mmCIF file with all atom_site columns, C-alpha atoms in Angstrom:
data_model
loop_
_atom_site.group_PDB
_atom_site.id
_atom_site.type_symbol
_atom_site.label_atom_id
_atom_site.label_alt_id
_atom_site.label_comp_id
_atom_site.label_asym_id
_atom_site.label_entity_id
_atom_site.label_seq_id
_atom_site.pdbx_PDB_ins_code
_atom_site.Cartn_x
_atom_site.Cartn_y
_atom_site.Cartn_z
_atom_site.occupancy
_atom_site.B_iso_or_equiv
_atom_site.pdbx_formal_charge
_atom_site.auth_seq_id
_atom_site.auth_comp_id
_atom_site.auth_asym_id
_atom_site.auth_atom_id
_atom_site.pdbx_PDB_model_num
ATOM 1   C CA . UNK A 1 1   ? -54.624 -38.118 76.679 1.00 57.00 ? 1   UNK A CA 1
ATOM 2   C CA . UNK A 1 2   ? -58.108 -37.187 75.385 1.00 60.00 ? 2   UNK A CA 1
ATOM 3   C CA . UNK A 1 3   ? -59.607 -38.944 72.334 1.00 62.00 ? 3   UNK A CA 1
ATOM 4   C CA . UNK A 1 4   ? -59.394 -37.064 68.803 1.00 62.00 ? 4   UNK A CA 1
ATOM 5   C CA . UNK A 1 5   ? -62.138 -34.999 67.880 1.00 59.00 ? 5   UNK A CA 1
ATOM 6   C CA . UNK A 1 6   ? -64.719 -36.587 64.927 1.00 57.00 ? 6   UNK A CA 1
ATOM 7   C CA . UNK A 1 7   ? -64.421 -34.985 62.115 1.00 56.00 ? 7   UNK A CA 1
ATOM 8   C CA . UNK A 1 8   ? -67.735 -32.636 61.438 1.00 54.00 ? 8   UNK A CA 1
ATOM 9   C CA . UNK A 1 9   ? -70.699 -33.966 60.651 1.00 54.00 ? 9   UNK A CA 1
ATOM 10  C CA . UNK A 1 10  ? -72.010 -32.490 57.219 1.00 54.00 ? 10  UNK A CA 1
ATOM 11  C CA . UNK A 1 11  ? -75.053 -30.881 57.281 1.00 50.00 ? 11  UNK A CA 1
ATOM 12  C CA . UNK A 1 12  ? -77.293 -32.195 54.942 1.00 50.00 ? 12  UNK A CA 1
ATOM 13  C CA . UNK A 1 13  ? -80.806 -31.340 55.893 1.00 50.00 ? 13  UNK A CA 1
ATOM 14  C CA . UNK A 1 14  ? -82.199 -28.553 57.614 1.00 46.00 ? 14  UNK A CA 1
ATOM 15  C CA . UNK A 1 15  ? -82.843 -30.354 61.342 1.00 52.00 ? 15  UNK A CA 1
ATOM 16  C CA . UNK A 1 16  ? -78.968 -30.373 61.511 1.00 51.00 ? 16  UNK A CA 1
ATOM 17  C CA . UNK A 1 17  ? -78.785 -26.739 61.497 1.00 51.00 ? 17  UNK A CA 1
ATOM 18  C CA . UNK A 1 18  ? -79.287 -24.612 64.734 1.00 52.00 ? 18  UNK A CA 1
ATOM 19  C CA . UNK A 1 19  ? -79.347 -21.492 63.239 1.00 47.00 ? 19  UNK A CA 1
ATOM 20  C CA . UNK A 1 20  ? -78.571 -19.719 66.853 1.00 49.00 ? 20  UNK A CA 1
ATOM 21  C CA . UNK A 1 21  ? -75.051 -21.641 67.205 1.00 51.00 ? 21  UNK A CA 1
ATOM 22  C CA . UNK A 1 22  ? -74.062 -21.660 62.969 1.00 52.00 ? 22  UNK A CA 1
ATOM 23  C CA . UNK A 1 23  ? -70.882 -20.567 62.871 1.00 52.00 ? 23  UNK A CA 1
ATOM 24  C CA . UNK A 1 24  ? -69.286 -19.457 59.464 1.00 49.00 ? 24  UNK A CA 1
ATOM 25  C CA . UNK A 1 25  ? -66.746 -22.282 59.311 1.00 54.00 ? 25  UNK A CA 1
ATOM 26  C CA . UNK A 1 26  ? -70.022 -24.419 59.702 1.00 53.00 ? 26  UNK A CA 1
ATOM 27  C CA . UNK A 1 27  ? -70.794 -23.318 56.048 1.00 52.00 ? 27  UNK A CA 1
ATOM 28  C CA . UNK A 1 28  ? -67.875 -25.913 54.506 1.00 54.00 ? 28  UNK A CA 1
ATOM 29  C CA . UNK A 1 29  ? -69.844 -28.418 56.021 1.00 56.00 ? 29  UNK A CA 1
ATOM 30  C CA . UNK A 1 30  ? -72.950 -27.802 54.185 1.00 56.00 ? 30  UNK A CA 1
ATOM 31  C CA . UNK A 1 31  ? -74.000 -30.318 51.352 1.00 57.00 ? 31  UNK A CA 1
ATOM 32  C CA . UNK A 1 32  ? -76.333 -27.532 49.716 1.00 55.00 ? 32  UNK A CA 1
ATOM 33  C CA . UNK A 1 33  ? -77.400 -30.002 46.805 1.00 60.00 ? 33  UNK A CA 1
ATOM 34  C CA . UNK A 1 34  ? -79.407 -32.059 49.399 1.00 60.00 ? 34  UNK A CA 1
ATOM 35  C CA . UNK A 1 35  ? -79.904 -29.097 51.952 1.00 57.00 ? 35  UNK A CA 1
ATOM 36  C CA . UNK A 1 36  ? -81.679 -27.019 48.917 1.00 59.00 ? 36  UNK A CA 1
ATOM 37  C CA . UNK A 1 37  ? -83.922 -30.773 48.470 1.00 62.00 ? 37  UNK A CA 1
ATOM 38  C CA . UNK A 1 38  ? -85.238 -30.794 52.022 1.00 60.00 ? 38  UNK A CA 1
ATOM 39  C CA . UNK A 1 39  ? -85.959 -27.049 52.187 1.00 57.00 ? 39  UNK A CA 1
ATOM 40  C CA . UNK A 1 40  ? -88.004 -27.928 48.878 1.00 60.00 ? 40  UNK A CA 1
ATOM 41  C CA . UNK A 1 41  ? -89.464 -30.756 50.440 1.00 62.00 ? 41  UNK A CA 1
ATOM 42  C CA . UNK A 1 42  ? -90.375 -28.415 53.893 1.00 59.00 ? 42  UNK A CA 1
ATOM 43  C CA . UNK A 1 43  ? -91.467 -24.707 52.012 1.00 57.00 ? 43  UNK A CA 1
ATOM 44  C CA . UNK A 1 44  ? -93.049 -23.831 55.318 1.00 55.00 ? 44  UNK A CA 1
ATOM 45  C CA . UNK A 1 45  ? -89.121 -23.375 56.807 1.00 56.00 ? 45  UNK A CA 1
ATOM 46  C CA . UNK A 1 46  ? -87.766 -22.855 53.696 1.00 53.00 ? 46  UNK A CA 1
ATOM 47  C CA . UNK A 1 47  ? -88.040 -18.254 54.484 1.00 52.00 ? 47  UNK A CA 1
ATOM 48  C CA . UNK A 1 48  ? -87.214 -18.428 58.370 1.00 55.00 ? 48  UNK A CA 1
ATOM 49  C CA . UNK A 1 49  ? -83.664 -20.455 57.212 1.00 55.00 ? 49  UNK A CA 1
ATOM 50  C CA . UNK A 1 50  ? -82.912 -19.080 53.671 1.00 57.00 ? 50  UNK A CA 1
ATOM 51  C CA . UNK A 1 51  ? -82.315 -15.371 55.212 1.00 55.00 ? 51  UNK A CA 1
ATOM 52  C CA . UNK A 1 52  ? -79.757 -16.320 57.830 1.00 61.00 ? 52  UNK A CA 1
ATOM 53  C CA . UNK A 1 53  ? -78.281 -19.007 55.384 1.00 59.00 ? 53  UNK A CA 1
ATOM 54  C CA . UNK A 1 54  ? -77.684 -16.460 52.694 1.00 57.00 ? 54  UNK A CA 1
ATOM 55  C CA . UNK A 1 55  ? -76.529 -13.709 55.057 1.00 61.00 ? 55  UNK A CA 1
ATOM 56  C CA . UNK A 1 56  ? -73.859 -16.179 56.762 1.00 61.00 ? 56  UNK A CA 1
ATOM 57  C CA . UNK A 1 57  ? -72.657 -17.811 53.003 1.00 63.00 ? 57  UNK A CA 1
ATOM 58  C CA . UNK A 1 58  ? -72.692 -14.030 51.962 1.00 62.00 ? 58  UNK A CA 1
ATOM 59  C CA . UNK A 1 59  ? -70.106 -13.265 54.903 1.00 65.00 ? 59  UNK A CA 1
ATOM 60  C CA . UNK A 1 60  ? -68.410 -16.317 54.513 1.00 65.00 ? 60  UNK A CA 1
ATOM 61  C CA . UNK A 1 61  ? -68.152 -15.507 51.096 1.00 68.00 ? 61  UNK A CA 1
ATOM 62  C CA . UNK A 1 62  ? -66.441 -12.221 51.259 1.00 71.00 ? 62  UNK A CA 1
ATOM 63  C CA . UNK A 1 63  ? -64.657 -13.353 54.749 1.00 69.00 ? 63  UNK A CA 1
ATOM 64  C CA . UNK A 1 64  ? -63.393 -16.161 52.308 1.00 76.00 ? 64  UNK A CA 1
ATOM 65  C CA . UNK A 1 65  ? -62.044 -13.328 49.336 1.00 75.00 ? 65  UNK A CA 1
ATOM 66  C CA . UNK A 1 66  ? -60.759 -10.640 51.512 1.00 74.00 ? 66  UNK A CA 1
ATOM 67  C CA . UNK A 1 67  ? -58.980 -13.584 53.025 1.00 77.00 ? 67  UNK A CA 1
ATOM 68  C CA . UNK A 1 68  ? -57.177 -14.323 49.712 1.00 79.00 ? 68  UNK A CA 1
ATOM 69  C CA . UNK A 1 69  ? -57.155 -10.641 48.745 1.00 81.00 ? 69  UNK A CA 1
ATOM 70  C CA . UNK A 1 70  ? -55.167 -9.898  51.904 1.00 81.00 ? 70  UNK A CA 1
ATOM 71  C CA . UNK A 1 71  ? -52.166 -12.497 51.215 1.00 82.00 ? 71  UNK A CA 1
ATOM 72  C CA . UNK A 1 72  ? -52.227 -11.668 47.843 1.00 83.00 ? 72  UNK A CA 1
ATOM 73  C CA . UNK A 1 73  ? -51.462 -7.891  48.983 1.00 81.00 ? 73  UNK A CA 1
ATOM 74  C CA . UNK A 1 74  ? -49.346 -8.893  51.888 1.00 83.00 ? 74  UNK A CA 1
ATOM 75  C CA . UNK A 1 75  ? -47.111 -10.676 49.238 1.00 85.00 ? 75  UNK A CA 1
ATOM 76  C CA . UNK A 1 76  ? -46.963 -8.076  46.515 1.00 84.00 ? 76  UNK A CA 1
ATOM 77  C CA . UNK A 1 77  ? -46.018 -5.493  49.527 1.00 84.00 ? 77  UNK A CA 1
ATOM 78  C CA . UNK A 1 78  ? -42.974 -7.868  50.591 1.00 84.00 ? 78  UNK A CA 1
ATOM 79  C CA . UNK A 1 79  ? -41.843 -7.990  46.964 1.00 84.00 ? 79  UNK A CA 1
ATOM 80  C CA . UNK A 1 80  ? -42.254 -4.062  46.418 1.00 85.00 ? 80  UNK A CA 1
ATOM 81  C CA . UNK A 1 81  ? -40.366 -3.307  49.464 1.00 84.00 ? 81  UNK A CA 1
ATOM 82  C CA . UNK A 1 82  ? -37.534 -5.809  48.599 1.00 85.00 ? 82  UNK A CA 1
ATOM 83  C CA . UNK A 1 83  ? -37.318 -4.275  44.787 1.00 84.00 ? 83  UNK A CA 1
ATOM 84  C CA . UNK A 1 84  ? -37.584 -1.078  46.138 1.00 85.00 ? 84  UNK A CA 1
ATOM 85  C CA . UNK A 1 85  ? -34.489 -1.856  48.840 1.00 85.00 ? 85  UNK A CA 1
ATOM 86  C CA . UNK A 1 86  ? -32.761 -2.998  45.527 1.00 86.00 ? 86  UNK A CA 1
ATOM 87  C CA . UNK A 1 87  ? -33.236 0.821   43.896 1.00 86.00 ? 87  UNK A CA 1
ATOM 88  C CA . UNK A 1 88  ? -32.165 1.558   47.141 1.00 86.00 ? 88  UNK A CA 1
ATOM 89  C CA . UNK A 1 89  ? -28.884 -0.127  47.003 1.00 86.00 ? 89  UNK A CA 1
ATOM 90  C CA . UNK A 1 90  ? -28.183 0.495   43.970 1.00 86.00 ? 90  UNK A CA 1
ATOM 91  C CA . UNK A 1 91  ? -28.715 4.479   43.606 1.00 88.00 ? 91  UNK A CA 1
ATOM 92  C CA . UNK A 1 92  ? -26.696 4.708   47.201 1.00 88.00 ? 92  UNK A CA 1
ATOM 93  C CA . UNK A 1 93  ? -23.792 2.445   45.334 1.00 86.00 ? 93  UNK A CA 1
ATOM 94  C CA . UNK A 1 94  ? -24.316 4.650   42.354 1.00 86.00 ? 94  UNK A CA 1
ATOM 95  C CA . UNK A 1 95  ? -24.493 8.225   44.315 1.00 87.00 ? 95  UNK A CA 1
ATOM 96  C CA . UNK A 1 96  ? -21.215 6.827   46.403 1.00 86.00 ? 96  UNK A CA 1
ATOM 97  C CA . UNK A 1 97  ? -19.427 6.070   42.689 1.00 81.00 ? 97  UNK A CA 1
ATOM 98  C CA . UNK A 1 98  ? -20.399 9.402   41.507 1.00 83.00 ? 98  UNK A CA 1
ATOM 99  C CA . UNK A 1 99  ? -18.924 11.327  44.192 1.00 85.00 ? 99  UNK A CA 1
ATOM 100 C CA . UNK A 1 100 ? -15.309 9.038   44.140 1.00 79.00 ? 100 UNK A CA 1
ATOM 101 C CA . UNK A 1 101 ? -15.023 9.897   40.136 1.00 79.00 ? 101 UNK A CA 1
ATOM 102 C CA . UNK A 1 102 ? -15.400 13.625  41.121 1.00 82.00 ? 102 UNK A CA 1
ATOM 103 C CA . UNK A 1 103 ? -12.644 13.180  43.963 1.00 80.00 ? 103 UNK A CA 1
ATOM 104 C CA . UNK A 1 104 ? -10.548 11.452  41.515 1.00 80.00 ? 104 UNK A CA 1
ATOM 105 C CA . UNK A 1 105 ? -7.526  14.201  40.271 1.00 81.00 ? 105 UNK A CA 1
ATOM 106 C CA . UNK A 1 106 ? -7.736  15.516  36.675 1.00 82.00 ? 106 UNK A CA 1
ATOM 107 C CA . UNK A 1 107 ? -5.687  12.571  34.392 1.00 79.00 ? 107 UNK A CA 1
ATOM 108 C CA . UNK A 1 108 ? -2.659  14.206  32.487 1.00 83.00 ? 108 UNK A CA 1
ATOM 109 C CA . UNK A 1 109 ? -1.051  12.861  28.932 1.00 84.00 ? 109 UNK A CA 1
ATOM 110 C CA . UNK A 1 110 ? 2.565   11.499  28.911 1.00 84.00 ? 110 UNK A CA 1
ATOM 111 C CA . UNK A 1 111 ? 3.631   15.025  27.400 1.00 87.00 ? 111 UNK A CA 1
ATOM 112 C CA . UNK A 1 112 ? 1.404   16.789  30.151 1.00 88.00 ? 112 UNK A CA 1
ATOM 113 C CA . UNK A 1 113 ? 3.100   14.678  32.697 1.00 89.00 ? 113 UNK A CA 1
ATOM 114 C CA . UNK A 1 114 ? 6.561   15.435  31.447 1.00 89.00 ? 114 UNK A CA 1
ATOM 115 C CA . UNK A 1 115 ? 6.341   19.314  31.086 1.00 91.00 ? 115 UNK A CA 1
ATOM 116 C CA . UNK A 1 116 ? 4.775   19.139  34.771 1.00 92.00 ? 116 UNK A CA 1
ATOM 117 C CA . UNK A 1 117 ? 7.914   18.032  36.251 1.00 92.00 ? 117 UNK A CA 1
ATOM 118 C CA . UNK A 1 118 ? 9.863   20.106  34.210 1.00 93.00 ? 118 UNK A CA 1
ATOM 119 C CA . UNK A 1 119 ? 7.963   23.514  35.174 1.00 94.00 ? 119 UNK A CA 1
ATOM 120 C CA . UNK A 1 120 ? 8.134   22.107  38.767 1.00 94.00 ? 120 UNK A CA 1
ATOM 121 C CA . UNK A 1 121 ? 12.206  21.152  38.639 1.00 94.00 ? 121 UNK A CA 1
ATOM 122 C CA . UNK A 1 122 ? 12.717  24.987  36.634 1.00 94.00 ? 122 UNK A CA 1
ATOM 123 C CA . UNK A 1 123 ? 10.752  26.799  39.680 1.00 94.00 ? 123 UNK A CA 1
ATOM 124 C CA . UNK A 1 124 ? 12.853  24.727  42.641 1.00 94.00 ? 124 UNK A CA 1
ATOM 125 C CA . UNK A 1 125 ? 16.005  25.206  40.272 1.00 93.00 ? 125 UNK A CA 1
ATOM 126 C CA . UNK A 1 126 ? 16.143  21.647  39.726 1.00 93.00 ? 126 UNK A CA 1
ATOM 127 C CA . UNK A 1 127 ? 18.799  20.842  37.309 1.00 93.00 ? 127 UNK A CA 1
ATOM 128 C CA . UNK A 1 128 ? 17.172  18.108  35.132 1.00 92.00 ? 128 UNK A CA 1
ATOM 129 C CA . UNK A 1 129 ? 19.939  15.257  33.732 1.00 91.00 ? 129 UNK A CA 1
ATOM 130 C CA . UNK A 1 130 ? 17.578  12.984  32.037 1.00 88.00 ? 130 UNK A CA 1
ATOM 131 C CA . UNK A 1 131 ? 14.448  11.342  31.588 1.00 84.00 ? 131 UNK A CA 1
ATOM 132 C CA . UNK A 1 132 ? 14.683  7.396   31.110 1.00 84.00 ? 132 UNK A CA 1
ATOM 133 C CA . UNK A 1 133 ? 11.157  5.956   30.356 1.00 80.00 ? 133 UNK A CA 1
ATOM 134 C CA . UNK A 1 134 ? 10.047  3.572   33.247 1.00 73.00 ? 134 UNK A CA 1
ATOM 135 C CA . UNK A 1 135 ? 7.996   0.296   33.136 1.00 73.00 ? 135 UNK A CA 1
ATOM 136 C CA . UNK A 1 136 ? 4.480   1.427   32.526 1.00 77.00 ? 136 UNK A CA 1
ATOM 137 C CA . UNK A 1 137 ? 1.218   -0.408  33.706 1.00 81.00 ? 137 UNK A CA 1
ATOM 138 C CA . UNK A 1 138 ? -1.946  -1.290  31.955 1.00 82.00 ? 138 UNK A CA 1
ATOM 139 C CA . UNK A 1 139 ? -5.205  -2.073  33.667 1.00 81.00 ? 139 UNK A CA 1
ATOM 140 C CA . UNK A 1 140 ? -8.811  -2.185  33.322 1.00 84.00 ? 140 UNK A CA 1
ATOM 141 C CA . UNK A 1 141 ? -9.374  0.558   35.500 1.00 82.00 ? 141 UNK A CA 1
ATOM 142 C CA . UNK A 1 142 ? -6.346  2.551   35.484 1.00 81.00 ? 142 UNK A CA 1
ATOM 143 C CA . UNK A 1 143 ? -3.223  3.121   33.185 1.00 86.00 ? 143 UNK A CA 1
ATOM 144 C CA . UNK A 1 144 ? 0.452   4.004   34.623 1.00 88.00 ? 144 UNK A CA 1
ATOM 145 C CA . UNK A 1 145 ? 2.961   5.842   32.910 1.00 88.00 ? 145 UNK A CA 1
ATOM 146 C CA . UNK A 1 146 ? 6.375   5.666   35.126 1.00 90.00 ? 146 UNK A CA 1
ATOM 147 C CA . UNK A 1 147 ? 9.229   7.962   34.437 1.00 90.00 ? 147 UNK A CA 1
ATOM 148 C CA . UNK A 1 148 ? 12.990  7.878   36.179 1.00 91.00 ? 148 UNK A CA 1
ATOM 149 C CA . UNK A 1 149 ? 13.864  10.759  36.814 1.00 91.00 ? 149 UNK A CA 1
ATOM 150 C CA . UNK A 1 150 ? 17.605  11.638  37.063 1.00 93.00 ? 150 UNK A CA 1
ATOM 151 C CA . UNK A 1 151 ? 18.548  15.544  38.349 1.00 93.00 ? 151 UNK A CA 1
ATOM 152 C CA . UNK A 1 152 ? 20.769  17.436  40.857 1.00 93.00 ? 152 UNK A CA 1
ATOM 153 C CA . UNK A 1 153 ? 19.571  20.065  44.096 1.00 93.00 ? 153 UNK A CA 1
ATOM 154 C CA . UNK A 1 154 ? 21.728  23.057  45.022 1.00 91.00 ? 154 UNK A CA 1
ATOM 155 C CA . UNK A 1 155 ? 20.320  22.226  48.967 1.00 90.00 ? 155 UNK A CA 1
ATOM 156 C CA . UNK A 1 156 ? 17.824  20.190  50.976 1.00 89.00 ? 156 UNK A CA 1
ATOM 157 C CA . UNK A 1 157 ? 15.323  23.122  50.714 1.00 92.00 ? 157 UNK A CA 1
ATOM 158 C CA . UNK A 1 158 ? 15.184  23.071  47.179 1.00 93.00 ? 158 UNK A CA 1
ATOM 159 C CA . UNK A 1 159 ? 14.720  19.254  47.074 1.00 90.00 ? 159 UNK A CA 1
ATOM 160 C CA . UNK A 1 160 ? 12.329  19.434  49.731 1.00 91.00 ? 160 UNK A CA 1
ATOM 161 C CA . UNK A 1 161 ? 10.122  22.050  47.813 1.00 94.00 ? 161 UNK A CA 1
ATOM 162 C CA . UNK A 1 162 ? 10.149  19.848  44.555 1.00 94.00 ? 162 UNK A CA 1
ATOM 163 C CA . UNK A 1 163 ? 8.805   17.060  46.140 1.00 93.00 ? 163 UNK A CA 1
ATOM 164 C CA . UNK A 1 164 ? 6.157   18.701  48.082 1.00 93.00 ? 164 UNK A CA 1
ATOM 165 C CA . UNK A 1 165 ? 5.293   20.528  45.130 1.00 94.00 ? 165 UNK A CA 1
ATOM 166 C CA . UNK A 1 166 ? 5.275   17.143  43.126 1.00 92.00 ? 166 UNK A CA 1
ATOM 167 C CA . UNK A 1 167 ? 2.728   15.399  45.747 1.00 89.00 ? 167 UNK A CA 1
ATOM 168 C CA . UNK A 1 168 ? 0.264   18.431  45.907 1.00 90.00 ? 168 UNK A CA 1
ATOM 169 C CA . UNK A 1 169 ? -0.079  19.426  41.887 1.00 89.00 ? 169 UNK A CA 1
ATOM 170 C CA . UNK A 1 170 ? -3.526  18.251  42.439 1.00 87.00 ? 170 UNK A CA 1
ATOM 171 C CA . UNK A 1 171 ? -2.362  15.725  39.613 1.00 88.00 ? 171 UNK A CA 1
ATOM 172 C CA . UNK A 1 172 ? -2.970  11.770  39.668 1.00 87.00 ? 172 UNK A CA 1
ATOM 173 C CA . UNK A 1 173 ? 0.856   12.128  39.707 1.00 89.00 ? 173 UNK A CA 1
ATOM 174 C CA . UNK A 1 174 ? 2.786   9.969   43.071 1.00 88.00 ? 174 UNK A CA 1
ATOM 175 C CA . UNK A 1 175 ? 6.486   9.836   43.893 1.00 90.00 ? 175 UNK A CA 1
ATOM 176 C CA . UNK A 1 176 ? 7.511   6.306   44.034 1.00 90.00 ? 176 UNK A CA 1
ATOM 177 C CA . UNK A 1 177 ? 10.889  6.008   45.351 1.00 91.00 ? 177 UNK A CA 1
ATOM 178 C CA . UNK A 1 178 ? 14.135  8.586   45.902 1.00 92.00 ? 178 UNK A CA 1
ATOM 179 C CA . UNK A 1 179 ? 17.578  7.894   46.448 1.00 91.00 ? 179 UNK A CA 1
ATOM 180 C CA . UNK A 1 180 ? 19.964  10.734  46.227 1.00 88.00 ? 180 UNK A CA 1
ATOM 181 C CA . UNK A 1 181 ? 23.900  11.577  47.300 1.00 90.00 ? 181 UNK A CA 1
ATOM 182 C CA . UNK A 1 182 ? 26.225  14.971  48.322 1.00 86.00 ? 182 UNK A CA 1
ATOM 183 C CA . UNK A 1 183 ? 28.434  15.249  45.701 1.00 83.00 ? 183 UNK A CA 1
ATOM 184 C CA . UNK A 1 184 ? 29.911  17.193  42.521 1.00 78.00 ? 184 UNK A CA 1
ATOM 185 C CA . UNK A 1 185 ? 27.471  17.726  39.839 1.00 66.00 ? 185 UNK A CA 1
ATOM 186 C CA . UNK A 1 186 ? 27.559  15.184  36.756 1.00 61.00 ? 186 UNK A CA 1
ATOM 187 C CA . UNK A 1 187 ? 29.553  16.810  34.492 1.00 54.00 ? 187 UNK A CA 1
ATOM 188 C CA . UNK A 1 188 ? 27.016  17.645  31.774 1.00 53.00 ? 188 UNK A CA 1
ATOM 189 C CA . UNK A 1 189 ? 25.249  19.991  34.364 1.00 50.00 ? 189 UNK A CA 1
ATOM 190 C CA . UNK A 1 190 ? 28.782  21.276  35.787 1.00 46.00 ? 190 UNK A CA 1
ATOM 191 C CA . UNK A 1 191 ? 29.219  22.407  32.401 1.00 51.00 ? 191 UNK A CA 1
ATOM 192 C CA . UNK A 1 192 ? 25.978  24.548  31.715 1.00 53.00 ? 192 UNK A CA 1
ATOM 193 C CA . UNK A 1 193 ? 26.035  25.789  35.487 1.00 52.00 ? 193 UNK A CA 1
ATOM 194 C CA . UNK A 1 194 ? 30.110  26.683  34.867 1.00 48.00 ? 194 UNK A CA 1
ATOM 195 C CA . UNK A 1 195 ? 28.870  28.580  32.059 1.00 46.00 ? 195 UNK A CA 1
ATOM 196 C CA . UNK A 1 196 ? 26.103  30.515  34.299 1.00 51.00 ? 196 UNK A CA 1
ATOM 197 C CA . UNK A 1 197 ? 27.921  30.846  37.085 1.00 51.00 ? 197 UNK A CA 1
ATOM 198 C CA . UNK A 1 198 ? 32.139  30.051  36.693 1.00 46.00 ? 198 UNK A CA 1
ATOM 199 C CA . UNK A 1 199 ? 31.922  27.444  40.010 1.00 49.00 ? 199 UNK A CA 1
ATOM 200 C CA . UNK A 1 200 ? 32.860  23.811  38.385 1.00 49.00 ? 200 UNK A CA 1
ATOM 201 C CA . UNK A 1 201 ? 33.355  23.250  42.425 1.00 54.00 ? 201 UNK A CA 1
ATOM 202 C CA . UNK A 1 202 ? 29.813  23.271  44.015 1.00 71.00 ? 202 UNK A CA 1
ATOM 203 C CA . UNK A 1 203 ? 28.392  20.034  46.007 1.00 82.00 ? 203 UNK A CA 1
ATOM 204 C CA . UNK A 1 204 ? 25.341  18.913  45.006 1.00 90.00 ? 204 UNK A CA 1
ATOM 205 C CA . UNK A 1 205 ? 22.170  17.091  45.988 1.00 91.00 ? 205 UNK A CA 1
ATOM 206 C CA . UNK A 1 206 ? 22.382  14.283  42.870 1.00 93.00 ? 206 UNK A CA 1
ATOM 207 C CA . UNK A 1 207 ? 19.294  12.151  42.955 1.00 93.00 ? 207 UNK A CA 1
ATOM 208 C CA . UNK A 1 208 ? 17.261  9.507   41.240 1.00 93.00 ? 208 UNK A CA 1
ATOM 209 C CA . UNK A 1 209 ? 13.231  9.754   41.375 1.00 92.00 ? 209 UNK A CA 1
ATOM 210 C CA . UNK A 1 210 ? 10.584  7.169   40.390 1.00 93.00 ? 210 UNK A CA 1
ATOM 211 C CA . UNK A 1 211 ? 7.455   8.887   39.383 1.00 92.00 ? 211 UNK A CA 1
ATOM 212 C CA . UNK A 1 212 ? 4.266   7.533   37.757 1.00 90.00 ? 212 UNK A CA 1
ATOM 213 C CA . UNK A 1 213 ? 1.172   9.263   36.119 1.00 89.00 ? 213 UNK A CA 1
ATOM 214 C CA . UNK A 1 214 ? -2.274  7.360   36.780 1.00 87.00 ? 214 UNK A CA 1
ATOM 215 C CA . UNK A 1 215 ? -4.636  7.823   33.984 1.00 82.00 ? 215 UNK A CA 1
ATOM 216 C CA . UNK A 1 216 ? -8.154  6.435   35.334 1.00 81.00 ? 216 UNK A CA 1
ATOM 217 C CA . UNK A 1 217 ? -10.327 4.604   32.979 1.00 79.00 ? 217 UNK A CA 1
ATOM 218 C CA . UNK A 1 218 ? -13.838 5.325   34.871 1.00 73.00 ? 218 UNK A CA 1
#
């Protein structure tokens, strides 16, 4: 293993300096305080070193600034591009939030939602029984309003249109559960259709439906 390298002699006087091999690293090895003493002391040298001198301490100089000037802009660029990722981010997060509150279906009142199923049950000739008020939900985003739903279908067809038409009002309105027998019609509805119609003797769809209204808070 080779020795270590001595550490560089500093240059104090001008017989150190071979102005054919100075090098500008050789400049932080100058003492100038007792450099600028033996040019005084040897004026006849002083001109044929001072120009080189000056034009390497000039470079070294400016090599030395645009040095600094260079990591100094290096760093501000890193930090730009990183706060610029962050307006990035956070005008994709914000374009992507936009565009789910526009998907989101128009929010109804508790009145709204209750005259919607009843214009939907009169078109399908749903016979409506009652409404019982259902456990509701409260959250920081979203409200629900639940509603049980208690009616009779003449057929299949008619309960299958009032369901479809139920899932596709374009209404934050969803059907939460069904359940549903062939029978007679509750009495309270045999008597209004017996008055329509004279049949106390029809079979019936009877049925039970959970349905909630979402009211978004966004």
């Amino acid at each position: 293993m080779p020795p270590p390298k001595p550490p560089p002699q500093k240059i104090t006087n001008l017989r150190q300096i071979d102005i054919a091999k100075l090098d500008v690293k050789d400049l932080q090895n100058i003492d100038y305080q007792k450099l600028l003493k033996d040019v005084r002391k040897r004026p006849d040298t002083a001109i044929s070193f001072a120009a080189p001198i000056l034009a390497l301490f000039i470079c070294f100089n400016m090599f030395t600034k645009f040095q600094a000037e260079q990591k100094s802009l290096s760093r501000k660029i890193k930090e730009m591009s990183a706060k610029a990722k962050q307006v990035d981010d956070y005008n994709a997060a914000q374009a992507e939030f936009d565009n789910f509150k526009k998907a989101l279906p128009p929010t109804i009142t508790e009145n709204e939602f209750l005259n919607k199923i009843t214009d939907l049950a009169v078109k399908n000739d749903i016979q409506i029984e009652s409404y019982v008020p259902g456990q509701s939900k409260t959250d920081p985003i979203y409200d629900i309003t639940n509603i049980n739903l208690v009616a009779s279908a003449n057929d299949f067809n008619a309960m299958g249109h009032f369901i479809s038409d139920i899932e596709n009002s374009g209404l934050a309105i969803r059907i939460n559960s069904w359940s549903g027998t062939m029978g007679a019609r509750t009495q309270s509805a045999a008597n209004r259709r017996a008055s329509q119609k004279g049949n106390m003797g029809e079979l019936v769809i009877n049925f039970r439906m959970d349905i909630s209204s979402v009211t978004f808070k966004l």
